[in-house]
mmCIF file of C-alpha atoms in Angstrom:
data_model
loop_
_atom_site.group_PDB
_atom_site.id
_atom_site.type_symbol
_atom_site.label_atom_id
_atom_site.label_comp_id
_atom_site.label_asym_id
_atom_site.label_seq_id
_atom_site.Cartn_x
_atom_site.Cartn_y
_atom_site.Cartn_z
ATOM 1 C CA MET A 65 -0.080 -0.006 0.085
ATOM 2 C CA ARG A 66 2.942 2.222 -0.071
ATOM 3 C CA GLY A 67 2.597 5.357 -2.239
ATOM 4 C CA ILE A 68 -1.236 5.101 -1.839
ATOM 5 C CA ASN A 69 -2.951 7.870 0.367
ATOM 6 C CA THR A 70 -5.251 5.388 2.510
ATOM 7 C CA SER A 71 -7.209 6.317 5.427
ATOM 8 C CA VAL A 72 -4.578 4.764 7.707
ATOM 9 C CA THR A 73 -2.068 7.450 6.049
ATOM 10 C CA LYS A 74 -4.476 10.145 6.698
ATOM 11 C CA LEU A 75 -5.032 9.006 10.348
ATOM 12 C CA ARG A 76 -1.363 8.643 10.946
ATOM 13 C CA ARG A 77 -0.758 12.215 9.632
ATOM 14 C CA LYS A 78 -3.879 13.489 11.610
ATOM 15 C CA ILE A 79 -2.178 12.399 14.868
ATOM 16 C CA PHE A 80 1.261 13.857 13.651
ATOM 17 C CA VAL A 81 -0.471 17.259 13.135
ATOM 18 C CA GLU A 82 -2.373 17.380 16.410
ATOM 19 C CA VAL A 83 0.698 16.190 18.328
ATOM 20 C CA ALA A 84 2.711 18.973 16.571
ATOM 21 C CA LYS A 85 0.162 21.649 17.184
ATOM 22 C CA VAL A 86 0.139 20.829 20.930
ATOM 23 C CA ALA A 87 4.183 20.921 20.808
ATOM 24 C CA TYR A 88 4.236 24.403 19.470
ATOM 25 C CA LEU A 89 1.162 25.763 20.712
ATOM 26 C CA VAL A 90 0.339 25.028 24.121
ATOM 27 C CA ASP A 91 2.039 26.364 27.077
ATOM 28 C CA ASP A 92 3.425 23.745 29.889
ATOM 29 C CA GLU A 93 0.304 24.263 32.186
ATOM 30 C CA ASN A 94 -1.984 22.979 29.476
ATOM 31 C CA VAL A 95 0.088 20.469 27.583
ATOM 32 C CA ASN A 96 -1.355 17.406 29.505
ATOM 33 C CA SER A 97 -4.894 18.407 29.168
ATOM 34 C CA ALA A 98 -4.529 19.229 25.488
ATOM 35 C CA ILE A 99 -2.806 15.415 24.747
ATOM 36 C CA GLU A 100 -5.673 13.752 26.606
ATOM 37 C CA ALA A 101 -7.872 15.699 24.120
ATOM 38 C CA ILE A 102 -6.612 14.644 20.992
ATOM 39 C CA PRO A 103 -8.501 11.448 20.677
ATOM 40 C CA TYR A 104 -11.709 13.526 20.596
ATOM 41 C CA THR A 105 -10.192 15.993 17.750
ATOM 42 C CA ILE A 106 -9.540 12.666 15.925
ATOM 43 C CA SER A 107 -12.957 11.093 16.286
ATOM 44 C CA PRO A 108 -15.008 14.504 17.211
ATOM 45 C CA THR A 109 -18.709 12.885 16.524
ATOM 46 C CA GLU A 110 -20.660 9.939 17.956
ATOM 47 C CA VAL A 111 -20.393 8.702 14.356
ATOM 48 C CA PRO A 112 -17.274 6.384 13.694
ATOM 49 C CA GLN A 113 -15.161 7.083 10.758
ATOM 50 C CA TYR A 114 -12.891 4.004 10.691
ATOM 51 C CA ARG A 115 -14.314 1.304 13.043
ATOM 52 C CA GLU A 116 -17.462 0.162 14.409
ATOM 53 C CA SER A 117 -17.477 2.478 17.292
ATOM 54 C CA ILE A 118 -16.214 5.736 18.524
ATOM 55 C CA TYR A 119 -14.988 4.067 21.606
ATOM 56 C CA ARG A 120 -12.570 2.230 19.713
ATOM 57 C CA GLU A 121 -11.188 4.794 17.525
ATOM 58 C CA ARG A 122 -10.506 6.915 20.300
ATOM 59 C CA ALA A 123 -8.892 3.803 22.161
ATOM 60 C CA ILE A 124 -6.634 3.413 19.149
ATOM 61 C CA ALA A 125 -6.039 7.071 18.587
ATOM 62 C CA SER A 126 -4.641 7.294 22.309
ATOM 63 C CA GLU A 127 -2.191 4.529 21.819
ATOM 64 C CA ARG A 128 -1.093 6.138 18.520
ATOM 65 C CA VAL A 129 -0.684 9.467 20.333
ATOM 66 C CA ARG A 130 1.511 7.865 22.983
ATOM 67 C CA LEU A 131 3.879 6.461 20.217
ATOM 68 C CA ALA A 132 3.945 9.907 18.562
ATOM 69 C CA LEU A 133 5.102 11.390 22.051
ATOM 70 C CA GLY A 134 7.866 8.594 21.972
ATOM 71 C CA MET A 135 6.307 6.573 24.626
ATOM 72 C CA SER A 136 5.435 2.810 24.724
ATOM 73 C CA LEU A 137 1.794 1.706 24.888
ATOM 74 C CA ARG A 138 -0.050 1.610 27.758
ATOM 75 C CA PRO A 139 -0.414 -1.794 29.781
ATOM 76 C CA GLN A 140 -3.869 -3.573 29.115
ATOM 77 C CA ASP A 141 -4.715 -4.515 32.732
ATOM 78 C CA ARG A 142 -5.088 -1.196 34.335
ATOM 79 C CA PRO A 143 -6.169 2.477 33.900
ATOM 80 C CA VAL A 144 -3.179 4.920 32.611
ATOM 81 C CA HIS A 145 -3.428 8.249 31.218
ATOM 82 C CA ILE A 146 -2.227 8.935 27.667
ATOM 83 C CA THR A 147 0.434 11.524 29.357
ATOM 84 C CA ALA A 148 1.710 9.171 31.981
ATOM 85 C CA GLY A 149 5.222 9.282 31.740
ATOM 86 C CA LEU A 150 5.374 12.302 29.605
ATOM 87 C CA ASP A 151 7.808 14.368 31.833
ATOM 88 C CA ALA A 152 10.264 11.711 31.711
ATOM 89 C CA SER A 153 10.162 11.522 27.642
ATOM 90 C CA ASN A 154 9.630 15.195 27.191
ATOM 91 C CA ILE A 155 13.358 16.147 27.331
ATOM 92 C CA SER A 156 15.586 17.001 24.427
ATOM 93 C CA ASP A 157 18.402 14.500 25.449
ATOM 94 C CA LYS A 158 15.814 11.388 25.475
ATOM 95 C CA TYR A 159 16.263 8.701 22.977
ATOM 96 C CA TYR A 160 13.429 6.205 21.737
ATOM 97 C CA GLU A 161 12.474 3.952 24.191
ATOM 98 C CA PRO A 162 12.659 0.380 22.908
ATOM 99 C CA PRO A 163 10.872 -1.267 21.033
ATOM 100 C CA LEU A 164 10.665 0.766 18.063
ATOM 101 C CA MET A 165 7.796 -0.927 16.288
ATOM 102 C CA GLN A 166 4.665 -1.906 18.266
ATOM 103 C CA VAL A 167 1.433 -3.324 17.515
ATOM 104 C CA ILE A 168 -1.369 -1.716 18.837
ATOM 105 C CA PRO A 169 -3.899 -4.507 20.337
ATOM 106 C CA SER A 170 -7.002 -2.487 20.054
ATOM 107 C CA ALA A 171 -6.491 -1.693 16.410
ATOM 108 C CA CYS A 172 -5.171 -5.427 15.234
ATOM 109 C CA ASP A 173 -8.047 -7.254 13.578
ATOM 110 C CA LYS A 174 -6.583 -10.817 14.144
ATOM 111 C CA CYS A 175 -6.027 -11.749 10.557
ATOM 112 C CA GLU A 176 -5.990 -15.331 9.723
ATOM 113 C CA ASP A 177 -2.438 -16.401 8.819
ATOM 114 C CA ASN A 178 -1.571 -18.903 6.035
ATOM 115 C CA VAL A 179 -5.181 -20.581 5.785
ATOM 116 C CA TYR A 180 -6.682 -21.903 2.446
ATOM 117 C CA GLU A 181 -10.256 -21.080 1.846
ATOM 118 C CA VAL A 182 -12.504 -22.207 -0.928
ATOM 119 C CA SER A 183 -14.376 -18.928 -2.021
ATOM 120 C CA ASN A 184 -17.681 -18.364 -3.904
ATOM 121 C CA GLN A 185 -15.927 -18.390 -7.225
ATOM 122 C CA CYS A 186 -16.245 -22.004 -6.877
ATOM 123 C CA ARG A 187 -18.177 -23.557 -9.915
ATOM 124 C CA GLY A 188 -18.341 -27.017 -8.214
ATOM 125 C CA CYS A 189 -17.183 -28.343 -11.617
ATOM 126 C CA VAL A 190 -17.271 -32.014 -12.515
ATOM 127 C CA SER A 191 -13.033 -32.477 -12.728
ATOM 128 C CA ARG A 192 -12.710 -31.684 -8.953
ATOM 129 C CA ALA A 193 -9.243 -31.209 -9.616
ATOM 130 C CA CYS A 194 -8.556 -29.752 -5.951
ATOM 131 C CA MET A 195 -9.861 -32.937 -4.628
ATOM 132 C CA ALA A 196 -7.591 -35.129 -6.716
ATOM 133 C CA VAL A 197 -4.561 -33.433 -5.831
ATOM 134 C CA CYS A 198 -5.105 -33.102 -2.176
ATOM 135 C CA PRO A 199 -2.620 -35.293 -0.450
ATOM 136 C CA LYS A 200 -4.608 -35.618 2.660
ATOM 137 C CA GLY A 201 -8.151 -35.933 1.804
ATOM 138 C CA ALA A 202 -9.208 -32.448 3.264
ATOM 139 C CA ILE A 203 -11.388 -31.557 0.468
ATOM 140 C CA SER A 204 -15.223 -32.623 0.291
ATOM 141 C CA ILE A 205 -17.975 -31.491 -1.399
ATOM 142 C CA GLY A 206 -20.733 -29.265 0.468
ATOM 143 C CA LYS A 207 -24.287 -29.285 0.149
ATOM 144 C CA ASP A 208 -24.454 -26.591 -2.509
ATOM 145 C CA GLY A 209 -22.055 -28.787 -4.555
ATOM 146 C CA ARG A 210 -18.937 -26.513 -4.188
ATOM 147 C CA THR A 211 -16.175 -27.779 -2.478
ATOM 148 C CA VAL A 212 -14.929 -27.238 1.575
ATOM 149 C CA ILE A 213 -11.427 -27.547 3.240
ATOM 150 C CA ASP A 214 -11.204 -29.228 6.203
ATOM 151 C CA ARG A 215 -8.788 -27.110 8.299
ATOM 152 C CA GLU A 216 -8.109 -29.848 10.802
ATOM 153 C CA LYS A 217 -6.609 -31.960 7.682
ATOM 154 C CA CYS A 218 -5.120 -29.474 5.675
ATOM 155 C CA ILE A 219 -1.320 -29.246 5.810
ATOM 156 C CA LYS A 220 -1.344 -25.981 3.803
ATOM 157 C CA CYS A 221 0.630 -27.351 0.669
ATOM 158 C CA GLY A 222 -1.233 -25.274 -1.812
ATOM 159 C CA LYS A 223 -1.806 -27.737 -4.529
ATOM 160 C CA CYS A 224 -5.573 -27.436 -4.364
ATOM 161 C CA LYS A 225 -5.247 -23.555 -5.088
ATOM 162 C CA ALA A 226 -2.553 -24.415 -7.801
ATOM 163 C CA ALA A 227 -4.869 -26.977 -9.212
ATOM 164 C CA CYS A 228 -8.025 -24.999 -9.516
ATOM 165 C CA PRO A 229 -8.775 -23.473 -13.140
ATOM 166 C CA TYR A 230 -11.004 -20.865 -11.807
ATOM 167 C CA ASP A 231 -8.616 -19.336 -9.061
ATOM 168 C CA ALA A 232 -11.459 -20.043 -6.494
ATOM 169 C CA ILE A 233 -9.207 -20.957 -3.557
ATOM 170 C CA ALA A 234 -7.886 -18.197 -1.590
ATOM 171 C CA HIS A 235 -4.491 -18.305 0.381
ATOM 172 C CA LYS A 236 -5.325 -15.976 3.310
ATOM 173 C CA VAL A 237 -2.175 -14.565 4.508
ATOM 174 C CA ARG A 238 -1.504 -12.229 7.543
ATOM 175 C CA PRO A 239 -0.085 -8.923 5.600
ATOM 176 C CA CYS A 240 2.291 -7.828 8.250
ATOM 177 C CA ALA A 241 3.746 -11.404 8.661
ATOM 178 C CA ASP A 242 3.963 -11.800 4.938
ATOM 179 C CA ALA A 243 5.955 -8.832 4.617
ATOM 180 C CA CYS A 244 8.357 -9.385 7.347
ATOM 181 C CA GLY A 245 11.708 -10.683 5.902
ATOM 182 C CA VAL A 246 12.774 -11.805 9.184
ATOM 183 C CA LYS A 247 9.760 -13.630 10.302
ATOM 184 C CA ALA A 248 9.858 -11.542 13.524
ATOM 185 C CA ILE A 249 5.834 -11.707 13.708
ATOM 186 C CA SER A 250 3.733 -14.266 15.156
ATOM 187 C CA SER A 251 0.428 -14.482 16.944
ATOM 188 C CA ASP A 252 -0.389 -13.765 20.729
ATOM 189 C CA PRO A 253 -2.746 -16.026 22.722
ATOM 190 C CA LEU A 254 -5.634 -13.784 21.433
ATOM 191 C CA GLY A 255 -4.765 -14.189 17.972
ATOM 192 C CA ARG A 256 -3.198 -10.921 17.496
ATOM 193 C CA ALA A 257 0.076 -9.998 15.573
ATOM 194 C CA SER A 258 3.030 -9.914 18.119
ATOM 195 C CA ILE A 259 6.591 -8.487 17.393
ATOM 196 C CA ASP A 260 9.660 -10.451 18.502
ATOM 197 C CA PRO A 261 11.930 -7.269 19.387
ATOM 198 C CA LYS A 262 15.024 -9.722 19.179
ATOM 199 C CA LYS A 263 14.191 -10.430 15.523
ATOM 200 C CA CYS A 264 12.850 -7.072 14.446
ATOM 201 C CA VAL A 265 15.340 -5.113 12.520
ATOM 202 C CA GLY A 266 12.839 -1.925 12.223
ATOM 203 C CA CYS A 267 12.582 -1.652 8.722
ATOM 204 C CA GLY A 268 8.871 -0.728 9.008
ATOM 205 C CA GLN A 269 7.393 -3.090 6.289
ATOM 206 C CA CYS A 270 4.913 -4.499 8.517
ATOM 207 C CA MET A 271 3.762 -0.977 9.443
ATOM 208 C CA VAL A 272 3.186 0.160 5.956
ATOM 209 C CA SER A 273 1.588 -3.475 4.997
ATOM 210 C CA CYS A 274 -0.900 -3.454 7.784
ATOM 211 C CA PRO A 275 -4.527 -2.483 6.154
ATOM 212 C CA PHE A 276 -5.905 -1.699 9.659
ATOM 213 C CA GLY A 277 -2.872 0.554 10.831
ATOM 214 C CA ALA A 278 -2.244 -1.619 13.786
ATOM 215 C CA ILE A 279 1.511 -1.282 13.705
ATOM 216 C CA ALA A 280 3.294 2.123 14.362
ATOM 217 C CA ASP A 281 6.512 3.298 15.193
ATOM 218 C CA LYS A 282 7.545 5.851 17.628
ATOM 219 C CA SER A 283 8.462 9.696 16.978
ATOM 220 C CA GLN A 284 9.942 12.247 18.537
ATOM 221 C CA ILE A 285 7.933 15.221 16.759
ATOM 222 C CA PHE A 286 6.622 16.353 20.225
ATOM 223 C CA GLN A 287 10.074 16.841 21.719
ATOM 224 C CA LEU A 288 11.040 18.593 18.471
ATOM 225 C CA GLY A 289 8.243 21.069 18.814
ATOM 226 C CA ARG A 290 9.075 21.742 22.317
ATOM 227 C CA ALA A 291 12.635 22.313 21.715
ATOM 228 C CA ILE A 292 11.812 24.932 19.033
ATOM 229 C CA ARG A 293 9.294 26.614 21.100
ATOM 230 C CA ARG A 294 11.730 26.997 23.888
ATOM 231 C CA GLY A 295 14.146 28.658 21.233
ATOM 232 C CA ASP A 296 16.596 25.957 21.139
ATOM 233 C CA LYS A 297 18.990 25.829 18.311
ATOM 234 C CA VAL A 298 17.589 23.033 16.146
ATOM 235 C CA VAL A 299 19.518 21.918 13.051
ATOM 236 C CA ALA A 300 17.393 19.339 10.361
ATOM 237 C CA ILE A 301 19.309 17.156 8.234
ATOM 238 C CA VAL A 302 17.286 15.887 5.512
ATOM 239 C CA ALA A 303 17.578 12.576 3.463
ATOM 240 C CA PRO A 304 17.573 13.218 -0.272
ATOM 241 C CA ALA A 305 14.317 11.597 -0.631
ATOM 242 C CA ILE A 306 12.599 14.796 0.971
ATOM 243 C CA VAL A 307 12.911 16.271 -2.729
ATOM 244 C CA GLY A 308 10.188 13.568 -3.712
ATOM 245 C CA GLN A 309 7.873 13.956 -0.710
ATOM 246 C CA PHE A 310 5.816 17.399 -1.431
ATOM 247 C CA GLY A 311 5.293 16.984 -5.278
ATOM 248 C CA PRO A 312 7.446 18.457 -8.105
ATOM 249 C CA LYS A 313 6.938 22.302 -7.224
ATOM 250 C CA ALA A 314 8.644 21.786 -3.899
ATOM 251 C CA THR A 315 12.098 22.113 -4.721
ATOM 252 C CA LEU A 316 14.830 21.629 -1.931
ATOM 253 C CA TRP A 317 15.392 25.044 -1.797
ATOM 254 C CA ARG A 318 11.800 25.971 -0.829
ATOM 255 C CA ILE A 319 11.670 23.088 1.583
ATOM 256 C CA LYS A 320 14.489 24.403 3.192
ATOM 257 C CA ALA A 321 13.375 27.826 3.399
ATOM 258 C CA ALA A 322 9.728 26.356 5.099
ATOM 259 C CA LEU A 323 11.789 24.389 7.696
ATOM 260 C CA LYS A 324 13.595 27.908 8.830
ATOM 261 C CA ASP A 325 10.439 29.542 8.503
ATOM 262 C CA ILE A 326 8.941 27.006 11.299
ATOM 263 C CA GLY A 327 11.803 27.484 13.446
ATOM 264 C CA PHE A 328 14.904 25.334 12.363
ATOM 265 C CA THR A 329 17.786 27.518 12.761
ATOM 266 C CA GLU A 330 19.947 25.478 9.687
ATOM 267 C CA VAL A 331 19.113 22.719 7.282
ATOM 268 C CA PHE A 332 21.731 20.263 5.912
ATOM 269 C CA GLU A 333 21.539 17.406 3.621
ATOM 270 C CA VAL A 334 22.566 13.997 4.615
ATOM 271 C CA ALA A 335 23.888 13.420 1.272
ATOM 272 C CA HIS A 336 27.033 15.211 2.405
ATOM 273 C CA GLY A 337 27.280 12.226 4.844
ATOM 274 C CA ALA A 338 26.645 9.851 2.156
ATOM 275 C CA ASP A 339 29.808 11.119 0.218
ATOM 276 C CA VAL A 340 31.817 10.846 3.278
ATOM 277 C CA GLY A 341 30.839 7.147 3.649
ATOM 278 C CA ALA A 342 31.059 6.465 0.171
ATOM 279 C CA SER A 343 34.777 7.574 0.568
ATOM 280 C CA THR A 344 35.321 5.578 3.569
ATOM 281 C CA GLU A 345 34.070 2.376 2.120
ATOM 282 C CA ALA A 346 36.033 2.589 -1.173
ATOM 283 C CA HIS A 347 39.163 2.933 1.088
ATOM 284 C CA HIS A 348 37.842 -0.178 3.270
ATOM 285 C CA TYR A 349 37.600 -1.952 -0.133
ATOM 286 C CA ALA A 350 40.897 -1.123 -1.416
ATOM 287 C CA THR A 351 42.798 -1.751 1.748
ATOM 288 C CA GLU A 352 40.795 -5.074 2.895
ATOM 289 C CA VAL A 353 39.255 -6.624 -0.326
ATOM 290 C CA VAL A 354 41.882 -5.600 -3.054
ATOM 291 C CA THR A 355 44.680 -7.050 -0.825
ATOM 292 C CA GLY A 356 42.813 -10.062 -0.022
ATOM 293 C CA LYS A 357 42.094 -9.461 3.762
ATOM 294 C CA LEU A 358 38.431 -9.919 3.093
ATOM 295 C CA PRO A 359 36.340 -11.803 0.348
ATOM 296 C CA PHE A 360 33.728 -8.910 -0.013
ATOM 297 C CA LEU A 361 32.716 -5.755 1.858
ATOM 298 C CA LEU A 362 29.084 -5.172 2.587
ATOM 299 C CA THR A 363 27.915 -1.894 3.232
ATOM 300 C CA SER A 364 26.903 -0.266 6.735
ATOM 301 C CA CYS A 365 24.793 2.661 5.412
ATOM 302 C CA CYS A 366 21.330 0.751 6.167
ATOM 303 C CA PRO A 367 20.884 0.340 10.131
ATOM 304 C CA ALA A 368 18.280 -2.510 9.157
ATOM 305 C CA TRP A 369 20.997 -4.452 7.024
ATOM 306 C CA SER A 370 23.317 -3.962 9.601
ATOM 307 C CA MET A 371 20.965 -5.340 12.200
ATOM 308 C CA LEU A 372 19.806 -8.393 10.059
ATOM 309 C CA ALA A 373 23.576 -9.372 9.602
ATOM 310 C CA LYS A 374 24.043 -9.106 13.380
ATOM 311 C CA THR A 375 20.810 -11.244 14.339
ATOM 312 C CA GLN A 376 20.575 -13.796 11.058
ATOM 313 C CA PHE A 377 24.230 -13.591 9.487
ATOM 314 C CA PRO A 378 26.766 -13.332 12.555
ATOM 315 C CA ASP A 379 29.487 -14.960 10.562
ATOM 316 C CA MET A 380 29.150 -12.070 8.009
ATOM 317 C CA VAL A 381 29.622 -9.215 10.641
ATOM 318 C CA ASP A 382 33.142 -8.889 9.935
ATOM 319 C CA LYS A 383 32.342 -8.301 6.341
ATOM 320 C CA VAL A 384 30.156 -5.123 6.912
ATOM 321 C CA SER A 385 32.176 -1.890 6.578
ATOM 322 C CA SER A 386 33.040 0.259 9.753
ATOM 323 C CA ALA A 387 31.855 3.271 7.916
ATOM 324 C CA LEU A 388 29.730 5.492 9.489
ATOM 325 C CA THR A 389 26.063 5.990 8.182
ATOM 326 C CA PRO A 390 25.047 8.809 6.199
ATOM 327 C CA MET A 391 23.012 10.263 9.102
ATOM 328 C CA VAL A 392 25.665 9.904 11.624
ATOM 329 C CA ALA A 393 28.338 11.200 9.538
ATOM 330 C CA THR A 394 26.239 14.073 8.746
ATOM 331 C CA ALA A 395 25.144 14.698 12.435
ATOM 332 C CA ARG A 396 28.767 14.621 13.359
ATOM 333 C CA SER A 397 29.886 17.145 10.930
ATOM 334 C CA VAL A 398 26.907 19.345 12.319
ATOM 335 C CA LYS A 399 28.047 18.856 15.767
ATOM 336 C CA GLN A 400 31.392 19.639 15.156
ATOM 337 C CA ARG A 401 30.286 23.013 13.574
ATOM 338 C CA MET A 402 27.742 23.787 16.206
ATOM 339 C CA PRO A 403 28.410 21.942 19.552
ATOM 340 C CA ASP A 404 25.174 23.293 21.188
ATOM 341 C CA ALA A 405 22.579 22.104 18.286
ATOM 342 C CA ARG A 406 19.959 19.793 18.807
ATOM 343 C CA VAL A 407 20.263 17.651 15.220
ATOM 344 C CA ILE A 408 17.000 16.188 13.924
ATOM 345 C CA PHE A 409 16.949 13.716 10.987
ATOM 346 C CA VAL A 410 14.131 14.019 8.616
ATOM 347 C CA GLY A 411 13.582 11.019 6.480
ATOM 348 C CA PRO A 412 11.387 8.298 5.176
ATOM 349 C CA CYS A 413 13.484 5.225 6.811
ATOM 350 C CA ALA A 414 11.974 3.940 10.213
ATOM 351 C CA ALA A 415 15.298 1.689 10.629
ATOM 352 C CA LYS A 416 17.029 5.084 10.860
ATOM 353 C CA LYS A 417 15.491 5.404 14.320
ATOM 354 C CA LEU A 418 17.413 2.240 15.751
ATOM 355 C CA GLU A 419 20.646 4.477 15.371
ATOM 356 C CA ALA A 420 19.046 6.968 18.128
ATOM 357 C CA MET A 421 18.148 3.952 20.754
#
């Protein structure tokens, strides 16, 4: 669903807008009450917009607000205010509290995973090819003449689906789990998605693949807003991808001007750090691979890849370049020139947040 402006995308942006408004505009005495009111701004009437009830919508919005504040989800077994823990989180030097990616329990629809099911496309044909190829005899004929799959017998081999000439057999998968390349998603006792933080590399594929918006990452947009409001020296380092975010008329220079207008002291491009990293990796290649010390060299630019190498391919870790990532290299360059600056990375990659943990 990437690139499509869905209701999930709109909801995510609404949350960020409201949190940013509070951060920029509300005084310290009224911050907590303003944050607690955000779910009611998102779902202002008694008519639900996304779910079956406004109460569920507001419960989900409340958890999204906490994640947008950089805090973890609330416990399910006792009442806790949205703003609980905000004072400890609302400091400029506070980094993300792990885990980065979290499943919002009230938002998860408990999608079935790896299930074969006969749809209404079945025409009850004479050949019964699906029955013929099933190695476990899991397919029978229903009262309406259409085939039925016994889930207790089904071994999920997919032969029936491949044999059906009408493509009448659907293979149901959980979108988030299907998108996860490291198999970090399983089911909890209630059938909801659950992310194993030890396996997760923070790539965000599950987040962009969930049609219910049940998975979200943490943000520090609130801390950023408060820092600018206080008058701190805040510097934005922007990923090259930013030029494609706001349409063809939004040039990089206009984006820089807009960022300065809202309070950033200066804006730098992370492409500078990428150049530094490329030069460093080229040196590593020349001194390590060309000389035969290493058989090959793997880039260190992507934190998700580096995490993958550590958790899934530990024998490859020594082949990963020790060069700084573009974000870190740029941030260090800024800090050398402006030691008292707060450096904010602006980019599309969720895994970059792992570098700040």
